Amino acid sequence: MNYLVKISRLLVGNLFIFSGIVKANDPLGFSYKLDEYFVEFGMTWSWLHDILVPLATFLVVIEIVLGVAVLVGYRMKEVSWSLLLMIVFFTFLTGASAIFEIVRSCGCFGDAIPLTPWDSFVKDLILLFFILIIFIKRNSIQPFEDKKMDALFLVISSLIMVPLSIMLDWWAPFTFTFGILAVGLVLKQFMANKAAMLSTLVSLVASITFSVYAIEHLPFADFRPYAINKNLPEQMTLPPNAKAPIYENILTYKNTKTGEVKDFTGIEYNNSRVWEDKDWEWQNTESKLIEAGDEAKITDLTIITHDDEDITDLVLAEENSLWIVCYDLSLSNESNLKQINDLAVKAKKKGMTVHGFSSAGREQKDAFIKKNKLDFDFLITDGIVLKTMVRSNPGIMQLKNGTVVGKWHENDIPTLEELK
């Protein structure tokens, strides 16, 4: 049982840290996912919407800190209760999402590793098993007295994080985990009784700093299809070897005497020869998706003028363009718009094409332009797509022939010289 407890701590602790770090990289994205869940569950209160970003940040920080606490054995009575409550809540959430098809992707690992609700539900059930083991043995779990065990946990945790970091091509999960556990190991040389507490405290400060920086600037790693060096037209098309979806025809027949209605697959239809029975009458035929095919990375990018003209291809073909992205004009931070507008004016003089993007109608966008004295017009794009493009409102992007070459948060407005 002792070995099973250690294995459970390693798996739960590292998975919580990994999941938390990935979401802490993009707290805004996680807040959008929370909002999606709240809307689907009918929780549309304005006060809840107002605290989405702080709530998302709080949850990812707690997830990381709990993961570290499990590994170092700090306050396991309280930590095990927190783990159990959290996993029960998320298991219910992912289970409901899977059964009732509420959302397509659960957001457990952000945009880095998209999971279907069913994938996430199974993952949560497995986690629940290991967390129950920790919970049952919570009174006996203490910080290790033997420094060799701390060193072993550091090595094994690092080995767990290496393939995960390689998979993402992003070494933050490994660096964070190795760094925190190494700090704990060093602290144990000087203050053994407080090493677990201080390690957990360091993880708290580090995860808060990490999350806040990602909110006030941009995510450290961009796993979305609008990342720098991504070509948008290429992401909007499937490669020649893409797997096509598989459909099956379902034929529905009704017995005119008994009223029985029966569905037949193609094979069942041929084997039954139901069409030869005059008592059975065909009702309708439907195509049922049996196996989903590959999808393009970008399926929902459409750029429209306020005269309802689709100019997506024209805009993506522009040689050098500057995009000012405001997913919601009513929520845009207007304090930096003068500086952004000055950049847009200079970019135009340099020969660049400048576009504003929003989901607003003509009346709202005209009022916004007039109020802020902007020298560029807005095109229409879906608000969810604009949220995905850049985690800032307003945000700035530079594209060359459809390839993203630069992205900036409103707090990091580039100079003309920084534009390529």
PDB file of C-alpha atoms in Angstrom, residues 6-144:
ATOM      1  CA  LYS A   6       3.781   7.070  -3.479  1.00  0.00           C
ATOM      2  CA  ILE A   7       2.759   6.246  -7.055  1.00  0.00           C
ATOM      3  CA  SER A   8      -0.555   8.028  -6.511  1.00  0.00           C
ATOM      4  CA  ARG A   9       1.215  11.118  -5.177  1.00  0.00           C
ATOM      5  CA  LEU A  10       3.585  11.190  -8.154  1.00  0.00           C
ATOM      6  CA  LEU A  11       0.811  10.799 -10.728  1.00  0.00           C
ATOM      7  CA  VAL A  12      -1.670  13.190  -9.110  1.00  0.00           C
ATOM      8  CA  GLY A  13       0.911  15.801  -8.150  1.00  0.00           C
ATOM      9  CA  ASN A  14       2.579  15.966 -11.546  1.00  0.00           C
ATOM     10  CA  LEU A  15      -0.671  15.894 -13.494  1.00  0.00           C
ATOM     11  CA  PHE A  16      -2.089  18.729 -11.397  1.00  0.00           C
ATOM     12  CA  ILE A  17       1.082  20.777 -11.903  1.00  0.00           C
ATOM     13  CA  PHE A  18       1.136  20.086 -15.645  1.00  0.00           C
ATOM     14  CA  SER A  19      -2.552  20.873 -16.114  1.00  0.00           C
ATOM     15  CA  GLY A  20      -2.247  24.008 -13.997  1.00  0.00           C
ATOM     16  CA  ILE A  21       0.865  25.316 -15.757  1.00  0.00           C
ATOM     17  CA  VAL A  22      -0.716  24.841 -19.186  1.00  0.00           C
ATOM     18  CA  LYS A  23      -3.808  26.796 -18.120  1.00  0.00           C
ATOM     19  CA  ALA A  24      -1.770  29.402 -16.194  1.00  0.00           C
ATOM     20  CA  ASN A  25      -0.024  30.088 -19.492  1.00  0.00           C
ATOM     21  CA  ASP A  26      -3.379  31.365 -20.792  1.00  0.00           C
ATOM     22  CA  PRO A  27      -5.765  32.336 -17.964  1.00  0.00           C
ATOM     23  CA  LEU A  28      -7.902  34.394 -20.360  1.00  0.00           C
ATOM     24  CA  GLY A  29      -8.454  31.344 -22.535  1.00  0.00           C
ATOM     25  CA  PHE A  30      -9.435  29.333 -19.468  1.00  0.00           C
ATOM     26  CA  SER A  31     -11.857  32.092 -18.426  1.00  0.00           C
ATOM     27  CA  TYR A  32     -13.506  31.869 -21.872  1.00  0.00           C
ATOM     28  CA  LYS A  33     -13.939  28.120 -21.357  1.00  0.00           C
ATOM     29  CA  LEU A  34     -15.445  28.676 -17.893  1.00  0.00           C
ATOM     30  CA  ASP A  35     -17.841  31.204 -19.409  1.00  0.00           C
ATOM     31  CA  GLU A  36     -18.858  28.622 -22.015  1.00  0.00           C
ATOM     32  CA  TYR A  37     -19.658  26.113 -19.264  1.00  0.00           C
ATOM     33  CA  PHE A  38     -21.563  28.679 -17.202  1.00  0.00           C
ATOM     34  CA  VAL A  39     -23.693  29.707 -20.180  1.00  0.00           C
ATOM     35  CA  GLU A  40     -24.484  26.085 -21.030  1.00  0.00           C
ATOM     36  CA  PHE A  41     -25.562  25.449 -17.429  1.00  0.00           C
ATOM     37  CA  GLY A  42     -27.716  28.591 -17.399  1.00  0.00           C
ATOM     38  CA  MET A  43     -25.435  30.484 -15.005  1.00  0.00           C
ATOM     39  CA  THR A  44     -25.549  33.828 -16.814  1.00  0.00           C
ATOM     40  CA  TRP A  45     -25.402  36.194 -13.841  1.00  0.00           C
ATOM     41  CA  SER A  46     -23.525  39.415 -14.590  1.00  0.00           C
ATOM     42  CA  TRP A  47     -21.500  39.261 -11.358  1.00  0.00           C
ATOM     43  CA  LEU A  48     -20.180  35.847 -12.346  1.00  0.00           C
ATOM     44  CA  HIS A  49     -19.091  37.171 -15.735  1.00  0.00           C
ATOM     45  CA  ASP A  50     -17.285  40.047 -14.002  1.00  0.00           C
ATOM     46  CA  ILE A  51     -15.096  37.714 -11.935  1.00  0.00           C
ATOM     47  CA  LEU A  52     -14.294  35.186 -14.678  1.00  0.00           C
ATOM     48  CA  VAL A  53     -10.625  36.139 -15.069  1.00  0.00           C
ATOM     49  CA  PRO A  54      -9.869  36.268 -11.307  1.00  0.00           C
ATOM     50  CA  LEU A  55     -11.768  32.993 -10.875  1.00  0.00           C
ATOM     51  CA  ALA A  56      -9.822  31.318 -13.692  1.00  0.00           C
ATOM     52  CA  THR A  57      -6.541  32.566 -12.229  1.00  0.00           C
ATOM     53  CA  PHE A  58      -7.489  31.361  -8.747  1.00  0.00           C
ATOM     54  CA  LEU A  59      -8.374  27.879 -10.023  1.00  0.00           C
ATOM     55  CA  VAL A  60      -5.154  27.363 -11.989  1.00  0.00           C
ATOM     56  CA  VAL A  61      -3.015  28.639  -9.112  1.00  0.00           C
ATOM     57  CA  ILE A  62      -4.791  26.327  -6.654  1.00  0.00           C
ATOM     58  CA  GLU A  63      -4.319  23.418  -9.062  1.00  0.00           C
ATOM     59  CA  ILE A  64      -0.560  24.017  -9.253  1.00  0.00           C
ATOM     60  CA  VAL A  65      -0.158  24.554  -5.501  1.00  0.00           C
ATOM     61  CA  LEU A  66      -2.126  21.391  -4.687  1.00  0.00           C
ATOM     62  CA  GLY A  67       0.087  19.432  -7.074  1.00  0.00           C
ATOM     63  CA  VAL A  68       3.238  20.697  -5.361  1.00  0.00           C
ATOM     64  CA  ALA A  69       1.785  20.084  -1.893  1.00  0.00           C
ATOM     65  CA  VAL A  70       1.032  16.462  -2.804  1.00  0.00           C
ATOM     66  CA  LEU A  71       4.609  15.895  -3.961  1.00  0.00           C
ATOM     67  CA  VAL A  72       6.238  17.464  -0.886  1.00  0.00           C
ATOM     68  CA  GLY A  73       3.659  16.103   1.574  1.00  0.00           C
ATOM     69  CA  TYR A  74       2.555  19.452   2.977  1.00  0.00           C
ATOM     70  CA  ARG A  75      -0.652  19.629   5.091  1.00  0.00           C
ATOM     71  CA  MET A  76      -2.048  16.502   3.480  1.00  0.00           C
ATOM     72  CA  LYS A  77      -5.261  16.438   5.530  1.00  0.00           C
ATOM     73  CA  GLU A  78      -6.419  19.745   4.057  1.00  0.00           C
ATOM     74  CA  VAL A  79      -4.821  19.096   0.663  1.00  0.00           C
ATOM     75  CA  SER A  80      -6.464  15.677   0.256  1.00  0.00           C
ATOM     76  CA  TRP A  81      -9.890  17.161   0.997  1.00  0.00           C
ATOM     77  CA  SER A  82      -9.258  19.910  -1.569  1.00  0.00           C
ATOM     78  CA  LEU A  83      -8.130  17.359  -4.148  1.00  0.00           C
ATOM     79  CA  LEU A  84     -11.196  15.204  -3.562  1.00  0.00           C
ATOM     80  CA  LEU A  85     -13.659  18.092  -3.768  1.00  0.00           C
ATOM     81  CA  MET A  86     -11.996  19.444  -6.898  1.00  0.00           C
ATOM     82  CA  ILE A  87     -11.891  16.117  -8.742  1.00  0.00           C
ATOM     83  CA  VAL A  88     -15.496  15.273  -7.794  1.00  0.00           C
ATOM     84  CA  PHE A  89     -16.620  18.645  -9.135  1.00  0.00           C
ATOM     85  CA  PHE A  90     -14.687  18.305 -12.392  1.00  0.00           C
ATOM     86  CA  THR A  91     -15.741  14.674 -12.841  1.00  0.00           C
ATOM     87  CA  PHE A  92     -19.370  15.776 -12.576  1.00  0.00           C
ATOM     88  CA  LEU A  93     -18.696  18.625 -15.020  1.00  0.00           C
ATOM     89  CA  THR A  94     -16.930  16.508 -17.640  1.00  0.00           C
ATOM     90  CA  GLY A  95     -19.418  13.680 -17.193  1.00  0.00           C
ATOM     91  CA  ALA A  96     -22.359  16.006 -17.790  1.00  0.00           C
ATOM     92  CA  SER A  97     -20.549  17.536 -20.769  1.00  0.00           C
ATOM     93  CA  ALA A  98     -19.945  14.109 -22.275  1.00  0.00           C
ATOM     94  CA  ILE A  99     -23.423  12.711 -21.705  1.00  0.00           C
ATOM     95  CA  PHE A 100     -25.365  15.800 -22.761  1.00  0.00           C
ATOM     96  CA  GLU A 101     -22.811  16.990 -25.369  1.00  0.00           C
ATOM     97  CA  ILE A 102     -22.534  20.411 -23.751  1.00  0.00           C
ATOM     98  CA  VAL A 103     -19.089  21.418 -25.050  1.00  0.00           C
ATOM     99  CA  ARG A 104     -16.776  19.981 -27.691  1.00  0.00           C
ATOM    100  CA  SER A 105     -13.516  20.425 -25.763  1.00  0.00           C
ATOM    101  CA  CYS A 106     -13.226  20.384 -21.980  1.00  0.00           C
ATOM    102  CA  GLY A 107     -10.299  22.812 -21.652  1.00  0.00           C
ATOM    103  CA  CYS A 108      -8.482  20.649 -19.072  1.00  0.00           C
ATOM    104  CA  PHE A 109      -5.159  21.272 -20.802  1.00  0.00           C
ATOM    105  CA  GLY A 110      -6.112  24.504 -22.544  1.00  0.00           C
ATOM    106  CA  ASP A 111      -5.429  24.696 -26.278  1.00  0.00           C
ATOM    107  CA  ALA A 112      -2.238  22.661 -25.852  1.00  0.00           C
ATOM    108  CA  ILE A 113      -3.945  19.252 -25.698  1.00  0.00           C
ATOM    109  CA  PRO A 114      -7.602  19.382 -26.763  1.00  0.00           C
ATOM    110  CA  LEU A 115      -9.612  16.614 -25.107  1.00  0.00           C
ATOM    111  CA  THR A 116     -13.158  15.582 -25.860  1.00  0.00           C
ATOM    112  CA  PRO A 117     -15.511  15.532 -22.854  1.00  0.00           C
ATOM    113  CA  TRP A 118     -15.423  11.724 -22.899  1.00  0.00           C
ATOM    114  CA  ASP A 119     -11.608  11.694 -22.882  1.00  0.00           C
ATOM    115  CA  SER A 120     -11.615  14.130 -19.990  1.00  0.00           C
ATOM    116  CA  PHE A 121     -14.283  12.188 -18.100  1.00  0.00           C
ATOM    117  CA  VAL A 122     -12.225   8.992 -18.290  1.00  0.00           C
ATOM    118  CA  LYS A 123      -9.125  10.945 -17.220  1.00  0.00           C
ATOM    119  CA  ASP A 124     -10.992  12.339 -14.211  1.00  0.00           C
ATOM    120  CA  LEU A 125     -12.257   8.895 -13.189  1.00  0.00           C
ATOM    121  CA  ILE A 126      -8.687   7.566 -13.234  1.00  0.00           C
ATOM    122  CA  LEU A 127      -7.510  10.577 -11.234  1.00  0.00           C
ATOM    123  CA  LEU A 128     -10.366  10.054  -8.778  1.00  0.00           C
ATOM    124  CA  PHE A 129      -9.101   6.525  -8.094  1.00  0.00           C
ATOM    125  CA  PHE A 130      -5.597   7.740  -7.204  1.00  0.00           C
ATOM    126  CA  ILE A 131      -6.902  10.713  -5.222  1.00  0.00           C
ATOM    127  CA  LEU A 132      -9.082   8.371  -3.159  1.00  0.00           C
ATOM    128  CA  ILE A 133      -5.955   6.409  -2.238  1.00  0.00           C
ATOM    129  CA  ILE A 134      -4.283   9.638  -1.113  1.00  0.00           C
ATOM    130  CA  PHE A 135      -7.419  10.645   0.776  1.00  0.00           C
ATOM    131  CA  ILE A 136      -7.680   7.320   2.596  1.00  0.00           C
ATOM    132  CA  LYS A 137      -4.023   7.491   3.679  1.00  0.00           C
ATOM    133  CA  ARG A 138      -3.975  11.260   4.273  1.00  0.00           C
ATOM    134  CA  ASN A 139      -3.188  10.985   7.988  1.00  0.00           C
ATOM    135  CA  SER A 140      -0.013   9.006   7.349  1.00  0.00           C
ATOM    136  CA  ILE A 141       1.421  11.187   4.562  1.00  0.00           C
ATOM    137  CA  GLN A 142       4.128  13.507   5.840  1.00  0.00           C
ATOM    138  CA  PRO A 143       7.154  15.249   4.314  1.00  0.00           C
ATOM    139  CA  PHE A 144       9.924  12.693   3.816  1.00  0.00           C
TER     140      PHE A 144
END
